[in-house]
Amino acid sequence: MDDVGSLGALFPLTWPIPTPTTHKYLLQLSDLSREEDLQRNAGSFRHWWTAITSTKDAIVAQQKKANPASPYVDKTLGMLSTPEARLGLQKLVYLYESALACFPTSFKLWKAYLQMRCLYVLGKSTKPKRAGGRKKLAEMREALEDELETAETWDSGLDGVIGWEEWKALVATFERAITWLPTMPRLWLMYFTLFQHPQCPAQLSHTHARRTFDRALRTLPPSLHSRIWTIYLLWSEAKGGSTTARVYRRYLAVDPSITERYAAILLSPDNPQPRPLEAAKLLLGLARKAAKGKYVSPEGKSPYQLLGEWLDVVQQYSEDVGMDLKEASSDLPSSSRVKEGERGEQSSKQSLAQKGKMGPLMRMAAPPQPVEEKESYDEEVDPTSSRKMNVEKIVREDGLEVYKDQAGRLWAGLATYWSKRGEFDKAKETFESGISGVLTVRDFTQVFDAYTEFLESLNTALMSALESPEDEETAAEIEADLDVQMQAFEALIDRRPFLVNDVLLRRNPHDVQEWEKRIALWGDNDEKVAETYTRALETISPKKSSANFHRLYINFAKFYEEGGTTGQSEPDLASARKLLEKATKVNFRLVDELAEVWIEWAELEIRHDNYDEAIRVMQRAAYVPKDSKINYHDQSLPVQARLFKSLKLWSFYVDLEESIGTVETTKNVYDKILELRIANAQIIVNYATFLEDNQYFEESFKVYERGVELFNYPISFEIWNIYLSKFVKRYGGSKLERTRDLFEQALEKCPQKYCKPLFLMYAKLEEDFGLAKRAMAIYERAVGVVADQDKFEMFTIYIAKVTENYGLPATRPIFERALEVLPDKQTARMCLRFASMERKLGEIDRARAIYAHASQFCDPRLYPDFWKEWNQFEVETGSEDTFKEYLRIKRSVQSQYNTEASFLTAHALGGQKDAQATSAPAPGDAMAEAEKQATKGPSFVRTTTTVSKSVETNGDHEMDEDAPNTGDGNDQEIRMSDDEE
């Protein structure tokens, strides 16, 4: 029973259709009631459906009890491996066919019938569940991917050879169903699953399947075609060969969105018949459409990427895709003529369109509509054409002319294509063209690296051929070729810096720095250096050039002056002067560039001791036209017209006159600079210093006065500072009134932050040559005028001077005024000094009052030294009542600052620094020095009043309690004795 013949004799089971008359075992006595009921209710669908369902359940239960067949039979026959299953199939077919005789157009009945037949023939199917819902109008690329992910798989099935008759009967059943219900897509889709089954006979899965797919497309409406095409395309991919090509071509005529997928299939290694020519033509067509905006890659590829994929195909299948060198050369002229003809047609169309716009053919009733031009037939992108492609023409027209800044990949690919075809000379020519045509260093690197790899591979091949030559003559030829190739490789490596420089100059021919690098590459080759300088000056446009274009003229002139780069040639000063003369007529971007050219010309004359000629050169450069009101920054005027206002030029000119000219000529140049109003503060100072060195003191002071009139603060402050110091140094107290007037003029418009040095200098003048009273008046005036940050220092100096001249008591009103004017932090510091002064004078009560006044500005946590000093003061000079008052004030201040959260936040980090600033006097403190000089000993005698023992004890106790606590607890806590409480 397990041999093929015996198994094949079991089929067909369902043809002819089993009936009780032909198959007596279909009905049993228990089935008579069912048959009678169906005969009575033949028009009731419910009775037929109930009978089919009950029979199906009974068959399933009977099959579970059946003995399993042998593994071979089970594998060969699938679900029909047992007699019970075969009998159950016949019973169900009998019932379904009888029901369909009454209801031939019932979709539910046909669907259940076909599913049952497919289950017995195809086996149990498994379909992965889909994550998420299906898109209603998904793109074909996504639909194909989804269909592949959810493709059905079968556990077993009826062998297509043994069960051929049963397969044929199943196909006949599907045909009858489609005849009755041709517009039901579900029946068609179920029909297509037969052709995807691995056991499907070849007679059905090829030609019959293709014709069935075509019939479905002809029968179903276009809105349902996408569901058919999804399975059709996957079926064609599985078959491969010409079937895939024909089916995909038909679909791409309607929807070209999966052209990239088709091209990948044509080149797939699983494809038994790869078609590289067709794939290359498809990719080229996509690249051209994408460049025109008529195609958008579903995978997001740009037109350049599509062209790159085409180039990869061309490189890999160079013999199958491209023409040989002879055919490509003969095809190039004709193609160029075609291109010219197309351009002529386009120009004629454009002219007609323009005439239509301007003439009477304009449509007035509606807006103009764009005319869709028909694309002319192009054999290069026709996948059905067997004509090979002219690769070089395509790369040049579709690649290099369009993607000029990404040409490296294209040149390297084209050269590699020729090398794979064995056209090594053409490959070298292509590499050289690429190196000389790219515009970026990245593209150059790609082409150069590919070129070097190509030459290395040639050398390696020649060396391997040299190891086993055929004869001596062949070996000699190989050696000669190898020498030539090695020389070419070394020459290419040596040329690399020049080639890179060529790329950068092609990208920007006005880049001065790259021209200078080019000149440096030639080294000692004077002829090439001069030639490069000439080319650079002819090529660069002054308005488009990068920085320092004038340096090329200057360096070129130095080249002639020094006798070449090595200095071995004769200096050619005449050529250098001609070159600089030519440079002075160039309209540079900046005036300073032209000024540097004139300066360099003058320096050239100085280097060769032609001092008079240098002066004449600068006189020519600094010539002032009649209209001297030209705006220096007016870019519409040439730089030659604005040169006379160049401060750089005049600065060099005046330096030259100071060095080799006379005093009068130098003064004339300085006066001209001031007349043109282009002088800066340094020019003023230089001019005045020059006059002073030549004993023209009054004239130098006049220059300072002109300078302070020309400039405002803060520039005029520096001039005033120098002017006043020079004037005081010159005249001292001989012209005191004039000096005072100058100081008053300087302070009249001086801002607050600049007037402090002037006040100090003014007061110093009065101290040295005037009256002390006037000096004190100046200090009094200064403390009210200077900026807030300078007032403390100014008060300190003022107090020191008053102490020195009038003694300590005279400083009391100054201290009082300082306490009114200074900010809080500086007030606390000033109070300490004020109290110290009062203690020296023996005014203990006044000192205590000052401490009490200052306490309101001193947080005990931020200013511990202040409270420590007050505590020591009370211990030494106070009484029990004054000490209690001190403690009360301290508690009050501490509670005040404890409640001010904002103050605590602002001063949390800076407390220590402020405390240090309060406790330690600043280095070089003028007040401290004055006090030290005024009091060589103790300023007063401590009082001899006897303090009671209790007070002393209490005072000592309080002093100890007020000292910092080193143990645990709150070190800020103020402890009081029982008496105080």
PDB file of C-alpha atoms in Angstrom, residues 35 90 94 107 235 486-487 659 665 735 773 823 888 942 950:
ATOM      1  CA  GLU A  35     -31.622  13.178   3.795  1.00  0.00           C
ATOM      2  CA  GLN A  90     -16.233  12.426  -0.108  1.00  0.00           C
ATOM      3  CA  TYR A  94     -21.438  15.205  -1.623  1.00  0.00           C
ATOM      4  CA  PHE A 107     -20.622  33.147  -1.359  1.00  0.00           C
ATOM      5  CA  TRP A 235       4.694  34.651  -7.384  1.00  0.00           C
ATOM      6  CA  MET A 486      57.011  52.737 -12.015  1.00  0.00           C
ATOM      7  CA  GLN A 487      58.181  56.077 -13.344  1.00  0.00           C
ATOM      8  CA  SER A 659      64.618 110.066   9.895  1.00  0.00           C
ATOM      9  CA  THR A 665      59.444 119.283   6.346  1.00  0.00           C
ATOM     10  CA  LYS A 735      53.644 130.135  35.300  1.00  0.00           C
ATOM     11  CA  LYS A 773      44.937 126.318  51.631  1.00  0.00           C
ATOM     12  CA  PRO A 823      28.339 103.888  51.182  1.00  0.00           C
ATOM     13  CA  ARG A 888      22.451  95.760  74.230  1.00  0.00           C
ATOM     14  CA  ARG A 942      44.780 106.062  80.241  1.00  0.00           C
ATOM     15  CA  SER A 950      32.840  93.831  90.938  1.00  0.00           C
TER      16      SER A 950
END
